[in-house]
mmCIF file of C-alpha atoms in Angstrom:
data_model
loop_
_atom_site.group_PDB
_atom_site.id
_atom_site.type_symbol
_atom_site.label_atom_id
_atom_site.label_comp_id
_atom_site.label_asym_id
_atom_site.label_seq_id
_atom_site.Cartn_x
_atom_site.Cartn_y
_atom_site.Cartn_z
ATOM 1 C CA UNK R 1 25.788 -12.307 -9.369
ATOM 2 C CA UNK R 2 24.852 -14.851 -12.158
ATOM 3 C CA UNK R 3 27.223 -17.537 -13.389
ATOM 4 C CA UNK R 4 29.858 -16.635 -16.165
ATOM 5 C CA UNK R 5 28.157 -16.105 -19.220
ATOM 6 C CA UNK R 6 25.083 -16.433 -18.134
ATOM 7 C CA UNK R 7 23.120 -13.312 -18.047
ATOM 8 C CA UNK R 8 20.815 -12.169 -15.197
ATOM 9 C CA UNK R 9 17.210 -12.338 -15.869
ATOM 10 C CA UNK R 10 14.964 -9.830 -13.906
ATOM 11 C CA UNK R 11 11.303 -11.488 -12.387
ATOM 12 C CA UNK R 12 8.323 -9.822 -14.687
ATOM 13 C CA UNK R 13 5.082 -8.992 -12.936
ATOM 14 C CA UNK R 14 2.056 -10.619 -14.099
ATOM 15 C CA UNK R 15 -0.052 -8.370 -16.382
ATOM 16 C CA UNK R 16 -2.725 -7.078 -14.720
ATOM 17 C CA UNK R 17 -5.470 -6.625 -16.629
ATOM 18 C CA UNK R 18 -5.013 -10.313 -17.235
ATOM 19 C CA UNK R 19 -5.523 -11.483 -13.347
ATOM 20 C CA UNK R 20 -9.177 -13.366 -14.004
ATOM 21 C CA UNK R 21 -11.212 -11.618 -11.429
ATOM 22 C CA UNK R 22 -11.804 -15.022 -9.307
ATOM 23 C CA UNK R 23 -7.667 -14.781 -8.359
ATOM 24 C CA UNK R 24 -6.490 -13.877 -5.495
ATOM 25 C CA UNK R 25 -3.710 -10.933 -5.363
ATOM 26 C CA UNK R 26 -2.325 -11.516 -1.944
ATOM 27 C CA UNK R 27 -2.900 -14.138 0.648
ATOM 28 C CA UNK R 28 -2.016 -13.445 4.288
ATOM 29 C CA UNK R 29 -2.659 -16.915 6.472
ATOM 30 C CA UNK R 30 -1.882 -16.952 10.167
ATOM 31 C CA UNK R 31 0.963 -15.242 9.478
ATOM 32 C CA UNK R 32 2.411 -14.558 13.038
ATOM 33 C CA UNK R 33 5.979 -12.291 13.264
ATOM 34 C CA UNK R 34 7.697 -11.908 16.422
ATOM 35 C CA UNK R 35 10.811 -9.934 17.731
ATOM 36 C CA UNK R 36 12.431 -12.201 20.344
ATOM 37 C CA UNK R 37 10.263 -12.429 23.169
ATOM 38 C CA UNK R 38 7.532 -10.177 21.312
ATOM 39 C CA UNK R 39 4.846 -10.855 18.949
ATOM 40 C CA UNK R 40 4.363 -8.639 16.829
ATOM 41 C CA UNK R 41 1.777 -9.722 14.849
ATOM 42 C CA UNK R 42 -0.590 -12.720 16.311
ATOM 43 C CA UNK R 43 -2.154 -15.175 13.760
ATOM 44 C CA UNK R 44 -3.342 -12.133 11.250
ATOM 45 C CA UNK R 45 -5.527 -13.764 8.062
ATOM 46 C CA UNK R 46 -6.753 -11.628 4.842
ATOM 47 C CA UNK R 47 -6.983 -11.754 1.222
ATOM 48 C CA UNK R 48 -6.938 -8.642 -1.529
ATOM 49 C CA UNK R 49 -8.372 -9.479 -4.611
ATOM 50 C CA UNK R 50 -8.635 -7.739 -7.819
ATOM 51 C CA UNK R 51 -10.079 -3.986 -8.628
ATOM 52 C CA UNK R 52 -10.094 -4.269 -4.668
ATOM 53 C CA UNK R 53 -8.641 -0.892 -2.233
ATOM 54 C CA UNK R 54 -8.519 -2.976 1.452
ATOM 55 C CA UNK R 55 -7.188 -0.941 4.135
ATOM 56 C CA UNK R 56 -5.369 -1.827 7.166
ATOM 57 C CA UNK R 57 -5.563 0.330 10.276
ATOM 58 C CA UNK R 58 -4.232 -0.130 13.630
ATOM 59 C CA UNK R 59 -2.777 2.513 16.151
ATOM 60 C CA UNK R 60 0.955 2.521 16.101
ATOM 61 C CA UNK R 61 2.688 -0.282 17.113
ATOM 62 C CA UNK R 62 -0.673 -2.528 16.112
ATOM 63 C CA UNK R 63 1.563 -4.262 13.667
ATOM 64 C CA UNK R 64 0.988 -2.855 10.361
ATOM 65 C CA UNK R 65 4.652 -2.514 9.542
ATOM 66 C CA UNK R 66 5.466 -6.066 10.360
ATOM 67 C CA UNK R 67 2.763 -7.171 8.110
ATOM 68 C CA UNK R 68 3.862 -5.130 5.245
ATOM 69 C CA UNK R 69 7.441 -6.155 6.037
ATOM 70 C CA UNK R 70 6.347 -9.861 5.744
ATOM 71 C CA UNK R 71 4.372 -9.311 2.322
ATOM 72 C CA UNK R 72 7.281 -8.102 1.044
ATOM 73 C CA UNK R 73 9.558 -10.346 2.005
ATOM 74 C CA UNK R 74 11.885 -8.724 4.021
ATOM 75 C CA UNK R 75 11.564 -10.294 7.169
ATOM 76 C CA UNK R 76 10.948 -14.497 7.761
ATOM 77 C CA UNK R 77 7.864 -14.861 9.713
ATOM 78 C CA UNK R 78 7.540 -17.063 13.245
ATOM 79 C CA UNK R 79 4.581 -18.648 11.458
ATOM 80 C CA UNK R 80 2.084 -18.548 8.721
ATOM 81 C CA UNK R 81 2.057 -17.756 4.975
ATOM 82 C CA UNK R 82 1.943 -15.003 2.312
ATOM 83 C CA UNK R 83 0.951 -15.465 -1.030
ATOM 84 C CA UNK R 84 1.432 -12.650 -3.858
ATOM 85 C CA UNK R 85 -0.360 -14.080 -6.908
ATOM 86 C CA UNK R 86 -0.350 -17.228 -5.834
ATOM 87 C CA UNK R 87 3.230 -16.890 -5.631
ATOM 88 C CA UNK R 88 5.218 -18.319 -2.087
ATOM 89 C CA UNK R 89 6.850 -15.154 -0.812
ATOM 90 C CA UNK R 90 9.048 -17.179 1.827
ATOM 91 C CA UNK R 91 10.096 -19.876 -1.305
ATOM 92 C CA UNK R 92 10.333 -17.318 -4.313
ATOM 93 C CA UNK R 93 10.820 -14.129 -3.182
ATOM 94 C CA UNK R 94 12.044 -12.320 -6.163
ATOM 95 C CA UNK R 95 9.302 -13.653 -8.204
ATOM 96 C CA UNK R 96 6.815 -12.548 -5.337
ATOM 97 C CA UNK R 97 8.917 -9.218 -5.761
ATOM 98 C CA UNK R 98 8.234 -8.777 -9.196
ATOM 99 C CA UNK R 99 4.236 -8.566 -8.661
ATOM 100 C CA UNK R 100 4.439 -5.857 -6.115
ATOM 101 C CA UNK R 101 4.424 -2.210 -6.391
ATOM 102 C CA UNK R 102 5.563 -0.071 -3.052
ATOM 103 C CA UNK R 103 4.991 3.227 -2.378
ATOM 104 C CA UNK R 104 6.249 4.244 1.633
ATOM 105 C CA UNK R 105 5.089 7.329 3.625
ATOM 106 C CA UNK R 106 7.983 9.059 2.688
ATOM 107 C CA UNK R 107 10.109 8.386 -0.595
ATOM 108 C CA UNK R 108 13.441 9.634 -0.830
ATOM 109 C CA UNK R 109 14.532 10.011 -4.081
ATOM 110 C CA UNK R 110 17.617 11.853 -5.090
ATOM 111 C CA UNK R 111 17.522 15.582 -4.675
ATOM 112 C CA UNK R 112 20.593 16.017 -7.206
ATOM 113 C CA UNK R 113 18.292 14.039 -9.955
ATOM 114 C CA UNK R 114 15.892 15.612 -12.708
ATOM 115 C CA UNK R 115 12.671 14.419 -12.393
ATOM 116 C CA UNK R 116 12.521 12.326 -15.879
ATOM 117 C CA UNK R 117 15.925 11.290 -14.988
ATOM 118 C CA UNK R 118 14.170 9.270 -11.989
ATOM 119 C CA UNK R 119 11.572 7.677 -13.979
ATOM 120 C CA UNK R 120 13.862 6.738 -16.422
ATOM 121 C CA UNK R 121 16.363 5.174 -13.401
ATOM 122 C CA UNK R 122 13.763 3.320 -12.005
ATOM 123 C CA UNK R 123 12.027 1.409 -15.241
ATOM 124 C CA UNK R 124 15.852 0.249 -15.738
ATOM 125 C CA UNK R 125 15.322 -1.386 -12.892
ATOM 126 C CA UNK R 126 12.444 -2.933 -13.469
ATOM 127 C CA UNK R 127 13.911 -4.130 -16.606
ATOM 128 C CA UNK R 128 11.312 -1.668 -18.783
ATOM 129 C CA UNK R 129 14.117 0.992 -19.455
ATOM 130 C CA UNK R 130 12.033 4.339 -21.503
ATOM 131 C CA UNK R 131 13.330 6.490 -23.332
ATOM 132 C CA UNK R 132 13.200 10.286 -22.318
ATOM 133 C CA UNK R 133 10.273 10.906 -24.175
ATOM 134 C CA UNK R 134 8.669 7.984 -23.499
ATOM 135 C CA UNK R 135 9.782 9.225 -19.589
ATOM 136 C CA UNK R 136 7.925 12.938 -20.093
ATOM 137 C CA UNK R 137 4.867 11.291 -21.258
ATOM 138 C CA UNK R 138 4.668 9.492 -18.576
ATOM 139 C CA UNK R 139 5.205 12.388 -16.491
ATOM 140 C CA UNK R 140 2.189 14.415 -18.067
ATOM 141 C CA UNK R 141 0.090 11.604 -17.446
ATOM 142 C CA UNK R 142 0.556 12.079 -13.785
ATOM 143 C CA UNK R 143 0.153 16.322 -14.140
ATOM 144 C CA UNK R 144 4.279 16.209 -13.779
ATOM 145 C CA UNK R 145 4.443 17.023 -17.716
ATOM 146 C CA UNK R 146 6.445 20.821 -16.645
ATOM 147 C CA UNK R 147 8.357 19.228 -13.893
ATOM 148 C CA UNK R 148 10.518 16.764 -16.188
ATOM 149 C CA UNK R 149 13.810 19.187 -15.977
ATOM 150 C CA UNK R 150 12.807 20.437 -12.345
ATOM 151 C CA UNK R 151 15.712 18.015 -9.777
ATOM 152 C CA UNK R 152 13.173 16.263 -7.292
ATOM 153 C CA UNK R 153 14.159 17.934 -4.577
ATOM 154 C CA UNK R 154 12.131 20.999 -5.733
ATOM 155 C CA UNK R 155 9.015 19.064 -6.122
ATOM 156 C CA UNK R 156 6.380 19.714 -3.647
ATOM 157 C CA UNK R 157 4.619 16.849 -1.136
ATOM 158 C CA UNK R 158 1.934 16.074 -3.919
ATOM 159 C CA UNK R 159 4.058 16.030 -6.852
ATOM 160 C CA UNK R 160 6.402 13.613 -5.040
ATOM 161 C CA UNK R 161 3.570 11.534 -4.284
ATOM 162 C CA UNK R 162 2.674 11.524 -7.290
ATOM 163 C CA UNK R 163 6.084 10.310 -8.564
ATOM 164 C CA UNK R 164 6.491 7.648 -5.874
ATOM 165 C CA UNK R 165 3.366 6.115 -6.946
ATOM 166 C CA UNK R 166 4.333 6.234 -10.946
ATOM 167 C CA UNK R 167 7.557 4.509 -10.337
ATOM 168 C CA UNK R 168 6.321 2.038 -8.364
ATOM 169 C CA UNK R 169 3.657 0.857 -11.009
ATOM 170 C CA UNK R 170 6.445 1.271 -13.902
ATOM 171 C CA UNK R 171 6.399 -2.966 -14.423
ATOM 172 C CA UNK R 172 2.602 -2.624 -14.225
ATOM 173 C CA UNK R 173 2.237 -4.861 -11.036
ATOM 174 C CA UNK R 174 -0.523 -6.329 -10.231
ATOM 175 C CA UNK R 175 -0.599 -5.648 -6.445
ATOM 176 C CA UNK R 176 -0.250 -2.116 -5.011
ATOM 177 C CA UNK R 177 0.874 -1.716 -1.252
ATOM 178 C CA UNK R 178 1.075 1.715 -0.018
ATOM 179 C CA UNK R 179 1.991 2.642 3.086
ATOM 180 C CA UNK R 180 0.111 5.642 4.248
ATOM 181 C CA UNK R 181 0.754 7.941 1.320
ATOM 182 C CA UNK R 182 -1.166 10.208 1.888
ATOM 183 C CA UNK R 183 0.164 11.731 4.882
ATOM 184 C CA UNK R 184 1.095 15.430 4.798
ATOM 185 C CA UNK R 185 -0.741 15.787 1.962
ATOM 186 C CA UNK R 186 -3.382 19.199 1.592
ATOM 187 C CA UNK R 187 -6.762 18.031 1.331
ATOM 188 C CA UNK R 188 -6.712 18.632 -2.451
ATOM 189 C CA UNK R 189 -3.959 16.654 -2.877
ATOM 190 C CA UNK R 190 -4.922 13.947 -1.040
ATOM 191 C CA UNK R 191 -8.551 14.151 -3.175
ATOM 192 C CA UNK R 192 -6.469 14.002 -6.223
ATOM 193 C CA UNK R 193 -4.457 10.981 -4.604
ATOM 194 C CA UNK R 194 -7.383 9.080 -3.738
ATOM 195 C CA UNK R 195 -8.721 9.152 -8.017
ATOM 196 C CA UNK R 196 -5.737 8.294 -9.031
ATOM 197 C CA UNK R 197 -5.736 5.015 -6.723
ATOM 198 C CA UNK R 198 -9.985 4.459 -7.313
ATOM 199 C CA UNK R 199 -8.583 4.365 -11.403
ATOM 200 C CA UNK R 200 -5.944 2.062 -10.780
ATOM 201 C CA UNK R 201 -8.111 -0.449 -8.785
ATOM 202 C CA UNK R 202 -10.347 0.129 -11.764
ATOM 203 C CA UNK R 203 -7.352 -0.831 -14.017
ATOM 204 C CA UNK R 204 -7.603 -4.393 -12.342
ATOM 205 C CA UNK R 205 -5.107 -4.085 -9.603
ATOM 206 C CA UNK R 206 -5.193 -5.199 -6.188
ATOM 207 C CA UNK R 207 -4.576 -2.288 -3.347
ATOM 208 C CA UNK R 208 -3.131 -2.463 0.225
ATOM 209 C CA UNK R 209 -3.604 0.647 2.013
ATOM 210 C CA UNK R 210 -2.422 1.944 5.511
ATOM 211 C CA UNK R 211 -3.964 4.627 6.957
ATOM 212 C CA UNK R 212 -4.466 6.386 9.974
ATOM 213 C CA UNK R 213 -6.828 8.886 8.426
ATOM 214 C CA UNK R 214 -10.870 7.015 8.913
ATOM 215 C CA UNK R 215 -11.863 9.584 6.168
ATOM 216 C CA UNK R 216 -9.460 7.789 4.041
ATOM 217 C CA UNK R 217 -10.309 4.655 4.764
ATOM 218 C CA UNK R 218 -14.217 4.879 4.697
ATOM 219 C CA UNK R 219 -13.918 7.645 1.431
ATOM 220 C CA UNK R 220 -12.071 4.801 -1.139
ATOM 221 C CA UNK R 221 -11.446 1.512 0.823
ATOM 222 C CA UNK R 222 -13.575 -1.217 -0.127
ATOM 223 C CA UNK R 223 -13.202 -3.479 2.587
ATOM 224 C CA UNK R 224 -10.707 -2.648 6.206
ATOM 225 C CA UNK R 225 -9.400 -4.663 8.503
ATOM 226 C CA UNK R 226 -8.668 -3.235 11.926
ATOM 227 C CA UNK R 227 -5.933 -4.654 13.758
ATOM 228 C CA UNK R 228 -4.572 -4.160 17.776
ATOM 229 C CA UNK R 229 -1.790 -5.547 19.285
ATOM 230 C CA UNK R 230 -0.784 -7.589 16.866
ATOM 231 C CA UNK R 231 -4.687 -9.290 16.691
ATOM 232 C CA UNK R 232 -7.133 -8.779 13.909
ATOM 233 C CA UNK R 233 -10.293 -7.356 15.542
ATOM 234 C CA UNK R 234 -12.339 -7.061 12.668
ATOM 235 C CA UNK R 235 -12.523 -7.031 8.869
ATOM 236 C CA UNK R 236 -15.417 -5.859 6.043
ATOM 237 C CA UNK R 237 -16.579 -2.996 4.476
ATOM 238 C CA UNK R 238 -16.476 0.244 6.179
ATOM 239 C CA UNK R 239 -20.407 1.267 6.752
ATOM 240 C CA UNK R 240 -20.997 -2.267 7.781
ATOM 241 C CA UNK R 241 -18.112 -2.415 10.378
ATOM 242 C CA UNK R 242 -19.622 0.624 11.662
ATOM 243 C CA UNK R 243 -23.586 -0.555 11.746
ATOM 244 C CA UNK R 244 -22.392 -3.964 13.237
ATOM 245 C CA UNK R 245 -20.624 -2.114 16.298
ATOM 246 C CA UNK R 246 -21.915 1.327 16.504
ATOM 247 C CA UNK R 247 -23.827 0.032 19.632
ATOM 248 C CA UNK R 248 -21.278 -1.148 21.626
ATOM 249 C CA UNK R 249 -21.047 1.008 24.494
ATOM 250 C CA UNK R 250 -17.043 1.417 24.009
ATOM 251 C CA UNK R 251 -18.076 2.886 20.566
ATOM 252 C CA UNK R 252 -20.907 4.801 21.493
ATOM 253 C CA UNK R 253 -18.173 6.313 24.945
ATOM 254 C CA UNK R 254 -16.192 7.512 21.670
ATOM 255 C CA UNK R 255 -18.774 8.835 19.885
ATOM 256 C CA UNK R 256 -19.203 12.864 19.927
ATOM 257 C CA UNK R 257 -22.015 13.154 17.717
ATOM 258 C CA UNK R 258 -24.961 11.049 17.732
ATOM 259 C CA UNK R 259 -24.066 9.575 14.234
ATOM 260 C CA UNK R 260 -21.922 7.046 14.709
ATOM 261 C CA UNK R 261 -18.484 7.351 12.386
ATOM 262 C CA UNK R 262 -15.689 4.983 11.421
ATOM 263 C CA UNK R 263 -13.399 6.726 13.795
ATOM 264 C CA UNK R 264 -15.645 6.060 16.875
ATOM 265 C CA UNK R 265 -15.553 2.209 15.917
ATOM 266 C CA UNK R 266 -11.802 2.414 15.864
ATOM 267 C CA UNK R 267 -11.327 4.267 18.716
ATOM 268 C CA UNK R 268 -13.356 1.946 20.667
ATOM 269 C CA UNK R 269 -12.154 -1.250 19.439
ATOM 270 C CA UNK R 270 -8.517 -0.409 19.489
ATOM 271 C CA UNK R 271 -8.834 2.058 23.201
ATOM 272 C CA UNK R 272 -7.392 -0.659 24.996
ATOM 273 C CA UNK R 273 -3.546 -0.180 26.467
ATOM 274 C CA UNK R 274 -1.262 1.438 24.397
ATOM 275 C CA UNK R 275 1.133 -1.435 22.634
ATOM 276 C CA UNK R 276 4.785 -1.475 23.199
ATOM 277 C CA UNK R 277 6.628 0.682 20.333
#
C-alpha cells in the first residue's frame, strides 16, 4: 500500500523494439535453487537475447519449473543470479516484473467473464487500461475478433492460447517466458502458435520456451538447452546439438531410424535415473 497521498506507480516494461540488439534480455548465472536437503537446480548458466526463441527441455523433475520460478522472482535462490534486462531480479523485483510476459501451460481465466472483458481486466493491470474497442481490435488481431461477447469459458484450447499469450504481451514486454503452451493443442493450432511466437521474436523480443515436444523445439527454437537433474548437459542450436552427439552410442541405442533426430539426443543424454518429483 503506498504512503498517504502518495499514489502507487506501476513498473513499465522497457520498449522492445528499442532493446539495441547487443543487450541481453535475461541472464541466468550459476543460479542454483534447492528445497531443503534437495537441489533442484545445480549451477544452471544461459543468456536469451533479442529476436531470440531458446528452449529449455528437461524430463520432469529436470528443474525447469524452478528455473522459471527463479526468473520470475518468486522463489530466492541458494545461489547465483538472474538478470531481466539488466535488471537484478533478487534486488528489484517488480521492476524485473515489469519486463516479463508469462504465459503457463494452463491459464485459468474466469469462466463467468466475456472475452474483451478479460483483455480489458488485464491491461488495467498493467497500467495500459483499453477501451472496449480498442479491446476487440485487439482481439481480431489474434483471430478472436467474433469471440469478444463469447464468456471464456466457451473458448476452445487454441483460442485460449491465444488469449493467454495476448494478455501477457499487453505492456509490450520485452521478454516472453512460456511455459509449454502448446500442450493439448491440435497440430494446426499448435502451427498457428508457433507463427505467432516466430513474429513476435521478429518484433524484437526475447523468448523462453519449455517444451517437451523435440518437434517444437527443433521446428522454431533458435538455440536449446537441455537440462537433467538439475545440471545443464548441453546448450546450442538444435541441428548442431544433434550432429555433435548423434554418435554417441547412448544416442545412437535411442535412435529408431538411421537419421539421427533431436529426440534421440535427448533421450540419450537425459536416460539416466529418473529424478525425484
Amino acid at each position: 500500500t503506498p504512503p498517504k497521498g502518495r499514489r502507487m506507480t506501476i513498473p513499465r516494461s522497457v520498449n522492445a523494439a528499442a532493446v539495441p540488439l547487443a543487450t541481453l534480455l535475461l541472464e541466468v548465472h550459476e543460479l542454483r535453487v534447492t528445497y531443503g536437503p534437495r537441489v533442484a537446480v545445480a549451477g544452471v548458466s544461459f543468456t536469451v537475447g533479442p529476436r531470440e526463441i531458446f528452449g529449455l527441455l528437461g524430463p520432469n523433475g529436470a528443474g525447469k519449473t524452478s528455473i522459471l520460478s527463479a526468473i520470475e522472482g518468486l522463489l530466492v535462490p541458494a545461489g547465483g543470479s538472474v538478470h531481466v534486462v539488466g535488471i537484478d531480479v533478487r534486488k528489484r523485483t517488480l521492476d524485473a516484473r515489469a519486463n516479463l510476459g508469462v504465459q503457463l501451460q494452463a491459464t485459468s481465466f474466469q469462466k463467468d467473464l466475456r472475452v474483451v472483458e478479460i483483455v480489458q481486466l488485464y491491461s488495467g493491470l498493467y497500467g495500459v487500461p483499453l477501451a472496449k474497442k480498442e479491446a476487440r481490435a485487439l482481439l481480431t488481431t489474434i483471430r478472436l475478433g467474433d469471440c469478444g461477447g463469447q464468456k471464456s469459458g466457451q473458448l476452445s484450447g487454441g483460442q485460449l492460447q491465444r488469449l493467454a499469450l495476448a494478455t501477457a504481451t499487453l505492456h509490450d514486454p520485452p521478454l516472453l517466458l512460456l511455459d509449454e503452451p502448446t500442450t493439448g493443442l491440435d497440430p494446426r493450432a499448435r502451427r498457428q502458435f508457433w507463427s505467432k511466437i516466430e513474429s513476435l521474436r521478429d518484433a524484437g523480443r526475447g523468448i523462453l520456451l519449455t517444451t517437451h515436444s523435440m518437434e517444437e523445439a527443433h521446428a522454431v527454437c533458435d538455440r536449446i538447452a537441455i537440462i537433467d537433474h538439475g545440471h545443464l548437459i548441453t546448450t546450442g542450436v538444435p541441428q548442431e546439438i544433434i550432429d555433435a552427439n548423434q554418435d554417441r552410442p547412448e544416442v545412437r541405442a535411442a535412435a529408431r531410424r538411421p537419421e539421427v533426430t533431436l529426440e534421440d539426443v535427448f533421450i540419450g543424454l537425459t536416460g539416466g535415473e529418473e529424478p525425484a518429483s
